[in-house]
């Protein structure tokens, strides 16, 4: 089962592929001109120690964009159709199918002195003009003239042959590397320069020719490296076109898309052996493919007794801590199987399996301990603990917030035909799990843990579900609460957060929004828009008045009271019409 989430995308200096630096009408002209220019494929590969997983795609994109930008700035024609950043944990690469072997002729214009300064009364050159001509390396009589707003002046136009691309590539590579976003470069040996990780080899080919270049004390050649364990020998790269196939033969998948597809195929194949479906999120898949060069799935299992723990906790620790893929049954329930991705085809896969199972067991044991202890404590005891937790200095404790939300939820429930007692009960228990050991260990389970604890305590199914749904939508694109009670609780929670935040002077700024007021406002608007007929203007004004009471902030009280009376009158009129 693929769980789609929005993936982070990296912006480039200008629109890309395949001819993003050109205007639309110039694309066909550019294609034809490229066919007439002598072009050869270009390969740049920088080999390093294992690069940071989360930064790897961004580093590869930055190197790719830096090379493209440097070529474009120097007027070197290139064909990048189908080109993209290539990378593995141990290398960053740029592969372009065609790059011109030399620059076009370089035209330059240098403005000189004005005529009244350049020539004396007899029309003879002054020192200013002679110096300008000498600097240009020509006789002053061959200079041309041009006119601007200030008058006529001398000008030197020059046409020089373009430089060979092989001569420019060393500075292009250094420029691209210098522009990469590396906040904390690592230094190694006694060298003064730094990079994300120590560099070990450099491949730089234009066609079949090795470009004479050196970066980080490493001279370029055509020898790449294969898989650290499966292919210890160097890998000969004859031409850039051979690069991907040569590395594949050396047990390295240099193309991240190919590597990503291989991971999915391996995981799905392993899950099929036990009749399950793998849970594959985009975030987990992206990180796993950045960890391996030759992915191999290993099917593993854990003790079934751990399935008594909320599956969200087990899934969270598998994905976030170990980068494993959980296996679900046909009903979407977690099974005792999971899949790890190794970076090696082991001769004894059982040993790899034992290692994966050994590292997951202590984490599951901790989760089970937290869950069992929380069940012994109970929601009522957790609720009492909220009295000692400060929500915000001007707005009191979390327990105070719970009471405000409960009153709001009860008021909204009456308006929309939901049992007000259920609404109050759900609101009173909604924050209790913040005191639990489970949420302390897995903060992303707030609300989810509360649902399990409420069900275990004998609360109604509606109340238990609403405790979880109060946090929905949790992120952009997430669904809103599905039940009417959950919608009431979600709205009441956000109304109180917004009213209290603004009353306490916590208005969001450009880079500060500690109470996530923007996100709460968006969640409130989306819930009301999707759920329909939920008019909470009266409750919002009540919340503002209540918040002002809490923070002793009264300048707008008279205006708010008048607006509340007006809104109540309008609500009654609308009700009579219905």
Coordinates of C-alpha atoms in Angstrom, one line a residue:
X1 CA 0.0 0.0 0.0
X2 CA 1.5 3.3 -1.1
X3 CA 0.8 6.2 1.2
X4 CA 1.3 9.4 -0.8
X5 CA 2.6 12.5 1.0
X6 CA 3.8 15.8 -0.4
X7 CA 7.5 15.5 -1.1
X8 CA 9.9 18.3 -0.7
X9 CA 11.0 19.8 -4.1
X10 CA 14.1 21.8 -4.6
X11 CA 13.9 25.1 -6.6
X12 CA 16.3 25.7 -9.4
X13 CA 17.8 29.0 -10.5
X14 CA 15.6 29.2 -13.6
X15 CA 12.9 27.0 -15.1
X16 CA 14.2 23.7 -16.4
X17 CA 13.8 21.0 -18.6
X18 CA 14.8 20.7 -21.2
X19 CA 15.5 24.2 -22.5
X20 CA 14.3 26.3 -19.5
X21 CA 16.9 29.0 -20.1
X22 CA 15.4 29.8 -23.5
X23 CA 12.2 31.7 -24.4
X24 CA 9.5 29.4 -25.9
X25 CA 10.0 30.7 -29.4
X26 CA 13.7 29.9 -29.3
X27 CA 13.5 26.2 -28.3
X28 CA 13.2 24.8 -31.8
X29 CA 15.9 27.2 -33.1
X30 CA 18.1 26.0 -30.2
X31 CA 17.5 22.3 -31.1
X32 CA 18.6 22.9 -34.7
X33 CA 21.6 24.9 -33.6
X34 CA 22.7 22.1 -31.3
X35 CA 22.5 19.7 -34.1
X36 CA 25.0 21.9 -36.1
X37 CA 27.4 22.4 -33.2
X38 CA 30.1 19.8 -32.3
X39 CA 28.8 18.4 -29.0
X40 CA 29.9 15.6 -26.8
X41 CA 28.4 14.1 -23.6
X42 CA 29.7 15.4 -20.3
X43 CA 30.2 13.4 -17.1
X44 CA 31.2 14.8 -13.7
X45 CA 31.3 12.4 -10.7
X46 CA 32.6 13.3 -7.3
X47 CA 33.1 10.3 -5.0
X48 CA 32.8 10.8 -1.3
X49 CA 32.3 9.1 2.0
X50 CA 28.6 8.4 2.8
X51 CA 26.7 11.7 2.5
X52 CA 23.9 12.9 4.8
X53 CA 20.7 11.1 3.9
X54 CA 18.3 14.0 4.1
X55 CA 20.6 16.4 2.4
X56 CA 21.6 14.1 -0.4
X57 CA 18.9 14.9 -3.0
X58 CA 19.4 18.6 -2.4
X59 CA 23.2 18.4 -2.7
X60 CA 22.9 16.5 -6.0
X61 CA 20.4 19.1 -7.4
X62 CA 22.6 22.0 -6.3
X63 CA 25.6 20.5 -8.1
X64 CA 23.5 19.9 -11.2
X65 CA 22.1 23.4 -11.2
X66 CA 25.5 24.9 -10.6
X67 CA 27.0 23.2 -13.6
X68 CA 24.0 24.1 -15.8
X69 CA 24.2 27.7 -14.7
X70 CA 27.9 28.0 -15.2
X71 CA 27.7 26.6 -18.7
X72 CA 24.9 28.9 -19.6
X73 CA 26.7 31.9 -18.1
X74 CA 29.7 31.2 -20.4
X75 CA 27.6 30.8 -23.5
X76 CA 28.5 27.1 -23.9
X77 CA 25.6 25.3 -25.7
X78 CA 24.3 22.1 -24.1
X79 CA 21.5 19.7 -24.6
X80 CA 20.0 18.6 -21.3
X81 CA 16.9 16.9 -22.5
X82 CA 16.4 13.9 -20.2
X83 CA 19.3 14.9 -18.0
X84 CA 18.8 14.9 -14.2
X85 CA 20.9 14.7 -11.0
X86 CA 22.4 11.3 -10.4
X87 CA 23.6 10.3 -6.9
X88 CA 24.1 7.5 -4.5
X89 CA 25.2 7.7 -0.8
X90 CA 28.9 7.7 -2.0
X91 CA 28.7 10.0 -5.1
X92 CA 27.3 13.0 -6.8
X93 CA 27.1 13.1 -10.5
X94 CA 26.1 15.2 -13.5
X95 CA 25.5 13.6 -16.8
X96 CA 24.6 15.7 -19.8
X97 CA 24.0 14.1 -23.2
X98 CA 25.5 16.9 -25.2
X99 CA 27.8 19.9 -24.4
X100 CA 29.5 22.1 -27.1
X101 CA 33.3 21.4 -27.3
X102 CA 34.0 25.2 -27.3
X103 CA 32.4 28.5 -26.7
X104 CA 31.1 30.6 -29.5
X105 CA 33.1 33.6 -30.6
X106 CA 33.1 36.2 -27.8
X107 CA 32.0 39.7 -28.7
X108 CA 32.9 42.5 -26.3
X109 CA 32.4 46.3 -26.3
X110 CA 34.5 48.6 -24.2
X111 CA 33.5 52.3 -23.9
X112 CA 36.3 54.9 -24.0
X113 CA 36.6 58.6 -23.4
X114 CA 34.3 61.2 -24.9
X115 CA 35.6 63.2 -27.9
X116 CA 36.0 66.4 -26.0
X117 CA 38.4 64.5 -23.7
X118 CA 40.0 62.2 -26.2
X119 CA 41.0 64.8 -28.8
X120 CA 42.7 68.2 -28.4
X121 CA 41.8 71.4 -30.2
X122 CA 43.9 70.3 -33.2
X123 CA 42.2 66.9 -33.4
X124 CA 45.2 65.0 -32.1
X125 CA 44.8 62.2 -29.5
X126 CA 45.2 63.1 -25.8
X127 CA 46.9 60.9 -23.2
X128 CA 43.4 59.5 -22.2
X129 CA 42.7 58.2 -25.7
X130 CA 46.3 56.9 -26.2
X131 CA 46.0 55.0 -22.9
X132 CA 42.7 53.5 -23.9
X133 CA 44.0 52.4 -27.3
X134 CA 47.1 51.0 -25.7
X135 CA 45.1 49.0 -23.2
X136 CA 43.0 47.6 -26.1
X137 CA 46.3 46.8 -27.9
X138 CA 45.4 48.7 -31.1
X139 CA 46.1 52.0 -32.8
X140 CA 43.6 54.7 -31.8
X141 CA 42.7 55.3 -35.5
X142 CA 41.0 51.9 -35.6
X143 CA 38.7 52.7 -32.7
X144 CA 35.0 53.1 -33.4
X145 CA 32.6 55.7 -32.2
X146 CA 29.2 55.6 -30.5
X147 CA 26.8 58.2 -29.2
X148 CA 24.9 58.2 -25.9
X149 CA 23.0 60.9 -23.9
X150 CA 26.2 62.7 -23.0
X151 CA 27.6 62.9 -26.5
X152 CA 30.0 61.0 -28.9
X153 CA 32.7 58.8 -27.5
X154 CA 35.2 56.2 -28.6
X155 CA 34.6 52.5 -28.3
X156 CA 36.5 49.3 -28.9
X157 CA 34.7 46.3 -30.3
X158 CA 36.5 43.0 -30.1
X159 CA 35.8 39.5 -31.5
X160 CA 37.8 36.8 -29.9
X161 CA 37.7 33.0 -30.5
X162 CA 35.8 31.0 -27.9
X163 CA 37.7 29.0 -25.4
X164 CA 37.7 25.2 -25.5
X165 CA 35.2 23.7 -23.1
X166 CA 37.9 21.4 -21.6
X167 CA 39.8 24.5 -20.6
X168 CA 36.7 26.0 -18.9
X169 CA 35.4 22.9 -17.1
X170 CA 37.8 23.0 -14.2
X171 CA 36.6 26.5 -13.2
X172 CA 33.0 25.5 -13.9
X173 CA 33.2 22.6 -11.5
X174 CA 34.9 24.7 -8.8
X175 CA 32.3 27.4 -9.2
X176 CA 29.4 24.8 -8.9
X177 CA 31.0 23.2 -5.9
X178 CA 31.5 26.6 -4.2
X179 CA 27.8 27.5 -4.7
X180 CA 26.5 24.3 -3.0
X181 CA 24.5 24.9 0.2
X182 CA 26.7 23.2 2.8
X183 CA 26.1 24.9 6.2
X184 CA 28.8 22.9 8.0
X185 CA 31.6 21.7 5.7
X186 CA 33.8 18.9 6.9
X187 CA 37.5 19.1 6.7
X188 CA 39.8 16.2 6.5
X189 CA 43.6 15.6 6.8
X190 CA 45.7 18.8 6.9
X191 CA 43.7 20.5 4.1
X192 CA 42.2 24.0 4.3
X193 CA 39.2 23.2 2.1
X194 CA 36.0 21.4 3.2
X195 CA 33.0 19.6 1.8
X196 CA 29.9 17.8 3.1
X197 CA 32.0 14.7 3.4
X198 CA 35.6 13.8 2.6
X199 CA 36.1 13.4 -1.2
X200 CA 38.0 10.4 -2.6
X201 CA 37.8 10.3 -6.4
X202 CA 36.8 12.5 -9.3
X203 CA 35.7 11.5 -12.8
X204 CA 35.5 14.3 -15.4
X205 CA 35.0 13.3 -19.0
X206 CA 34.0 15.3 -22.1
X207 CA 33.3 12.6 -24.7
X208 CA 36.1 10.0 -24.3
X209 CA 38.6 12.6 -23.2
X210 CA 39.6 13.0 -19.5
X211 CA 39.5 16.7 -18.6
X212 CA 42.6 17.9 -16.7
X213 CA 41.2 19.3 -13.5
X214 CA 41.8 19.0 -9.8
X215 CA 39.4 19.7 -6.8
X216 CA 40.0 18.9 -3.1
X217 CA 43.5 17.8 -4.0
X218 CA 42.2 15.0 -6.3
X219 CA 43.1 14.9 -10.0
X220 CA 40.4 13.9 -12.4
X221 CA 40.5 10.6 -14.3
X222 CA 38.1 8.0 -15.7
X223 CA 38.2 5.6 -12.8
X224 CA 35.0 5.4 -10.8
X225 CA 34.2 3.1 -7.9
X226 CA 31.7 0.3 -7.6
X227 CA 29.8 -1.2 -4.6
X228 CA 31.9 -1.0 -1.5
X229 CA 31.5 -4.8 -0.8
X230 CA 30.4 -6.4 -4.1
X231 CA 32.9 -4.7 -6.4
X232 CA 36.1 -3.5 -4.6
X233 CA 38.0 -2.8 -7.9
X234 CA 37.8 0.5 -9.8
X235 CA 35.4 0.9 -12.6
X236 CA 36.6 2.1 -16.0
X237 CA 34.3 4.7 -17.6
X238 CA 35.1 4.8 -21.4
X239 CA 32.6 7.6 -22.2
X240 CA 29.8 9.3 -20.3
X241 CA 27.3 7.2 -22.2
X242 CA 28.8 4.1 -20.5
X243 CA 28.4 5.5 -17.0
X244 CA 25.1 4.2 -15.7
X245 CA 25.6 0.7 -17.3
X246 CA 29.2 0.4 -16.0
X247 CA 28.1 1.2 -12.5
X248 CA 25.2 -1.1 -12.7
X249 CA 27.6 -3.9 -13.6
X250 CA 29.6 -3.0 -10.5
X251 CA 26.4 -3.3 -8.3
X252 CA 25.6 0.4 -8.1
X253 CA 22.4 2.0 -9.3
X254 CA 23.4 5.6 -9.9
X255 CA 20.0 6.7 -11.1
X256 CA 17.8 7.5 -8.0
X257 CA 14.6 6.7 -10.0
X258 CA 15.9 3.3 -10.9
X259 CA 17.0 2.7 -7.3
X260 CA 13.6 3.9 -6.0
X261 CA 11.8 1.5 -8.4
X262 CA 14.0 -1.4 -7.3
X263 CA 13.3 -0.7 -3.6
X264 CA 9.5 -0.8 -4.3
X265 CA 9.8 -4.0 -6.3
X266 CA 11.9 -5.7 -3.7
X267 CA 9.6 -4.7 -0.8
X268 CA 6.4 -5.7 -2.6
X269 CA 8.0 -9.0 -3.6
X270 CA 9.0 -9.8 0.0
X271 CA 5.5 -8.9 1.4
X272 CA 3.9 -11.1 -1.2
X273 CA 5.7 -14.1 0.3
X274 CA 3.6 -13.8 3.5
X275 CA 0.4 -12.6 1.8
X276 CA 0.6 -9.1 3.0
X277 CA 0.8 -5.6 1.6
X278 CA 3.8 -3.3 2.4
X279 CA 3.2 0.2 3.8
X280 CA 5.4 2.4 1.6
X281 CA 5.3 6.2 2.4
X282 CA 7.1 8.6 0.1
X283 CA 9.2 10.0 3.0
X284 CA 10.4 6.5 4.0
X285 CA 11.0 5.4 0.5
X286 CA 13.0 8.5 -0.3
X287 CA 15.3 8.1 2.7
X288 CA 15.8 4.4 2.1
X289 CA 16.8 4.9 -1.5
X290 CA 19.4 7.5 -0.3
X291 CA 20.9 4.9 2.1
X292 CA 21.7 2.1 -0.4
X293 CA 23.4 1.6 -3.8
X294 CA 22.2 -1.9 -4.4
X295 CA 18.9 -2.5 -2.5
X296 CA 18.0 -6.0 -1.3
X297 CA 14.8 -6.7 0.7
X298 CA 15.0 -8.9 3.8
X299 CA 11.7 -10.2 5.2
X300 CA 11.7 -10.2 9.1
X301 CA 9.2 -10.8 11.9
X302 CA 8.7 -9.8 15.5
X303 CA 6.8 -11.4 18.4
X304 CA 3.0 -11.3 18.0
X305 CA 2.6 -10.1 21.6
X306 CA 3.7 -6.6 20.5
X307 CA 0.6 -6.3 18.3
X308 CA -1.3 -5.5 21.5
X309 CA 0.5 -2.1 21.3
X310 CA -1.3 0.6 19.2
X311 CA -0.1 -0.1 15.6
X312 CA 0.6 3.5 15.0
X313 CA 3.4 3.4 17.7
X314 CA 5.0 0.3 16.1
X315 CA 4.8 1.8 12.6
X316 CA 6.2 5.1 13.8
X317 CA 9.3 3.4 15.3
X318 CA 9.8 1.1 12.3
X319 CA 9.7 3.9 9.8
X320 CA 11.2 6.8 11.7
X321 CA 14.0 5.1 13.6
X322 CA 14.9 2.0 11.5
X323 CA 13.6 2.9 8.0
X324 CA 11.8 -0.5 7.8
X325 CA 8.6 -1.1 5.8
X326 CA 5.7 -2.5 7.9
X327 CA 3.5 -5.3 6.4
X328 CA -0.2 -5.0 6.6
X329 CA -3.0 -7.5 6.1
X330 CA -5.9 -7.2 3.7
X331 CA -7.8 -5.1 6.3
X332 CA -5.0 -2.6 6.7
X333 CA -4.0 -4.0 10.1
X334 CA -0.4 -4.4 11.1
X335 CA 1.0 -8.0 11.0
X336 CA 4.1 -9.3 12.8
X337 CA 6.1 -9.0 9.6
X338 CA 8.3 -6.1 8.4
X339 CA 10.9 -5.6 5.7
X340 CA 14.4 -4.1 5.9
X341 CA 16.4 -3.0 2.9
X342 CA 20.0 -4.1 3.0
X343 CA 22.8 -2.6 0.9
X344 CA 24.3 -6.0 0.1
X345 CA 23.3 -9.4 -1.2
X346 CA 24.4 -11.4 1.8
X347 CA 25.6 -14.9 1.5
X348 CA 23.8 -15.6 4.8
X349 CA 20.6 -13.6 4.7
X350 CA 19.5 -15.1 8.0
X351 CA 22.2 -13.2 9.8
X352 CA 21.0 -9.9 8.4
X353 CA 17.5 -10.8 9.4
X354 CA 18.6 -11.6 13.0
X355 CA 20.3 -8.2 13.1
X356 CA 17.2 -6.3 12.0
X357 CA 15.0 -8.2 14.4
X358 CA 17.4 -7.6 17.2
X359 CA 17.4 -3.8 16.8
X360 CA 13.6 -3.6 16.6
X361 CA 12.8 -5.7 19.7
X362 CA 14.0 -3.2 22.4
X363 CA 12.1 -0.4 20.8
X364 CA 8.9 -2.5 20.7
X365 CA 9.5 -3.5 24.3
X366 CA 9.7 0.1 25.3
X367 CA 6.5 0.9 23.5
X368 CA 4.7 -2.0 25.1
X369 CA 6.0 -0.9 28.5
X370 CA 4.8 2.7 28.0
X371 CA 1.4 1.5 26.8
X372 CA 0.9 -0.9 29.7
X373 CA 1.9 1.7 32.3
X374 CA -0.4 4.3 30.7
X375 CA -3.3 1.9 30.9
X376 CA -2.6 1.4 34.6
X377 CA -2.6 5.1 35.2
X378 CA -5.8 5.9 33.3
X379 CA -7.1 9.0 31.6
X380 CA -8.5 10.5 34.7
X381 CA -5.2 10.6 36.5
X382 CA -3.5 12.0 33.3
X383 CA -6.1 14.7 33.2
X384 CA -5.3 15.8 36.7
X385 CA -1.7 16.2 35.7
X386 CA -2.7 18.8 33.1
X387 CA -3.3 21.3 36.0
X388 CA 0.5 21.6 36.5
X389 CA 1.3 22.1 32.9
X390 CA 1.4 25.7 31.6
X391 CA -0.3 26.2 28.3
X392 CA 0.7 29.9 28.0
X393 CA 1.6 32.4 30.7
X394 CA -1.4 34.6 30.0
X395 CA -3.9 31.8 29.2
X396 CA -3.3 29.5 32.2
X397 CA -2.7 25.8 32.3
X398 CA -3.5 23.1 29.8
X399 CA -6.4 22.1 32.1
X400 CA -7.8 25.7 31.8
X401 CA -7.7 25.4 28.1
X402 CA -9.5 22.0 28.3
X403 CA -12.3 23.6 30.3
X404 CA -12.7 26.4 27.7
X405 CA -12.7 24.0 24.8
X406 CA -15.3 21.8 26.6
X407 CA -17.6 24.8 27.0
X408 CA -17.2 25.8 23.4
X409 CA -17.8 22.2 22.2
X410 CA -20.9 22.0 24.3
X411 CA -22.2 25.2 22.8
X412 CA -21.4 24.2 19.2
X413 CA -23.0 20.8 19.7
X414 CA -26.3 22.3 20.6
X415 CA -26.3 24.4 17.4
X416 CA -25.5 21.4 15.1
X417 CA -27.6 18.7 16.7
X418 CA -24.8 16.7 18.4
X419 CA -25.2 15.4 22.0
X420 CA -23.7 18.2 24.1
X421 CA -22.8 15.8 26.9
X422 CA -20.8 13.7 24.6
X423 CA -19.1 16.8 23.2
X424 CA -18.1 18.0 26.7
X425 CA -16.9 14.5 27.7
X426 CA -14.7 14.2 24.6
X427 CA -13.3 17.7 25.0
X428 CA -12.5 17.0 28.7
X429 CA -10.5 13.9 27.7
X430 CA -8.9 15.2 24.5
X431 CA -5.7 16.4 26.1
X432 CA -5.2 13.8 28.7
X433 CA -2.8 11.7 26.7
X434 CA -0.3 14.6 26.7
X435 CA 0.6 13.3 30.2
X436 CA 1.1 9.7 28.9
X437 CA 4.5 8.0 28.5
X438 CA 3.5 6.9 25.0
X439 CA 3.0 10.5 23.7
X440 CA 6.2 11.6 25.6
X441 CA 8.1 9.1 23.5
X442 CA 6.1 9.5 20.3
X443 CA 4.7 13.0 20.1
X444 CA 3.1 12.4 16.8
X445 CA 0.7 10.0 18.5
X446 CA -1.2 12.6 20.5
X447 CA -4.9 12.0 20.0
X448 CA -4.2 8.6 18.6
X449 CA -3.0 7.3 22.0
X450 CA -5.9 9.0 23.7
X451 CA -8.3 7.1 21.5
X452 CA -6.9 3.8 22.6
X453 CA -6.8 4.8 26.3
X454 CA -10.4 6.1 26.1
X455 CA -11.6 2.8 24.5
X456 CA -9.7 0.8 27.2
X457 CA -11.4 2.9 29.9
X458 CA -14.8 2.0 28.6
X459 CA -15.7 5.4 27.0
X460 CA -18.1 5.3 24.1
X461 CA -16.8 4.6 20.6
X462 CA -17.9 8.1 19.5
X463 CA -16.0 9.8 22.3
X464 CA -12.9 7.7 21.7
X465 CA -12.9 8.5 17.9
X466 CA -13.5 12.2 18.6
X467 CA -10.4 12.4 20.8
X468 CA -8.3 11.3 17.8
X469 CA -10.3 13.4 15.2
X470 CA -9.9 16.6 17.2
X471 CA -6.4 16.9 15.7
X472 CA -7.6 16.5 12.1
X473 CA -6.5 17.7 9.6
X474 CA -3.0 17.1 10.9
X475 CA -1.2 18.3 7.8
X476 CA -1.8 19.8 4.4
X477 CA -4.0 17.5 2.3
X478 CA -5.1 15.4 5.4
X479 CA -8.8 14.6 5.7
X480 CA -11.0 16.4 8.2
X481 CA -12.7 14.6 11.1
X482 CA -15.2 12.1 9.7
X483 CA -17.7 12.1 12.6
X484 CA -19.9 15.1 13.5
X485 CA -18.7 14.9 17.1
X486 CA -15.1 14.9 15.9
X487 CA -15.8 18.0 13.7
X488 CA -17.3 19.8 16.7
X489 CA -14.3 19.0 18.9
X490 CA -11.8 20.0 16.1
X491 CA -13.6 23.4 15.6
X492 CA -13.8 24.1 19.3
X493 CA -10.1 23.3 19.8
X494 CA -9.1 25.7 17.0
X495 CA -11.5 28.4 18.0
X496 CA -10.0 28.5 21.5
X497 CA -6.4 28.4 20.2
X498 CA -7.0 31.3 17.8
X499 CA -9.0 33.4 20.1
X500 CA -6.6 32.9 23.0
X501 CA -3.5 33.4 20.8
X502 CA -4.6 36.7 19.4
X503 CA -6.0 38.0 22.7
X504 CA -2.7 37.2 24.4
X505 CA -0.8 39.2 21.7
X506 CA 0.7 36.1 19.9
X507 CA -0.1 37.4 16.4
X508 CA 2.0 35.5 13.9
X509 CA 4.9 37.3 12.3
X510 CA 6.9 36.6 9.1
X511 CA 9.1 33.9 10.8
X512 CA 7.4 33.3 14.1
X513 CA 4.2 31.4 14.9
X514 CA 4.9 29.4 18.1
X515 CA 1.3 28.4 18.6
X516 CA 0.7 27.5 14.9
X517 CA -2.1 30.0 14.6
X518 CA -1.9 30.0 10.8
X519 CA -2.2 26.2 10.6
X520 CA -5.1 26.3 13.1
X521 CA -6.9 28.9 11.0
X522 CA -6.4 26.9 7.9
X523 CA -7.6 23.7 9.7
X524 CA -10.7 25.5 11.0
X525 CA -11.6 27.0 7.6
X526 CA -11.2 23.7 5.9
X527 CA -13.2 21.8 8.4
X528 CA -16.1 24.3 8.2
X529 CA -15.9 24.4 4.4
X530 CA -16.0 20.6 3.9
X531 CA -18.4 19.8 6.8
X532 CA -20.9 22.5 5.6
X533 CA -23.7 24.2 7.8
X534 CA -21.4 24.9 10.7
X535 CA -21.9 28.5 11.6
X536 CA -19.7 29.2 14.7
X537 CA -19.6 33.0 14.6
X538 CA -21.3 33.3 18.0
X539 CA -18.9 30.7 19.5
X540 CA -15.9 32.6 18.1
X541 CA -17.0 35.8 19.7
X542 CA -17.7 34.1 23.0
X543 CA -14.2 32.6 22.8
X544 CA -12.6 36.0 22.2
X545 CA -14.5 37.4 25.2
X546 CA -13.5 34.5 27.4
X547 CA -9.9 34.8 26.3
X548 CA -9.9 38.5 27.1
X549 CA -11.2 37.7 30.6
X550 CA -8.3 35.3 31.0
X551 CA -5.6 37.8 29.9
X552 CA -7.3 40.9 31.4
X553 CA -7.3 42.5 27.9
X554 CA -10.3 44.8 27.6
X555 CA -9.8 47.6 25.1
X556 CA -12.2 46.1 22.5
X557 CA -14.7 44.6 24.9
X558 CA -17.6 47.0 24.1
X559 CA -17.1 46.4 20.3
X560 CA -17.0 42.7 20.8
X561 CA -20.1 42.7 23.0
X562 CA -22.1 44.7 20.3
X563 CA -20.9 42.3 17.6
X564 CA -21.9 39.3 19.6
X565 CA -25.4 40.7 20.1
X566 CA -25.7 41.5 16.4
X567 CA -24.5 38.0 15.4
X568 CA -26.9 36.3 17.9
X569 CA -29.8 38.3 16.3
X570 CA -28.7 37.2 12.8
X571 CA -28.5 33.6 13.8
X572 CA -32.0 33.7 15.3
X573 CA -33.3 35.2 12.0
X574 CA -31.6 32.6 9.9
X575 CA -33.1 29.9 12.2
X576 CA -36.6 31.3 11.8
X577 CA -36.2 31.3 8.0
X578 CA -35.2 27.7 8.0

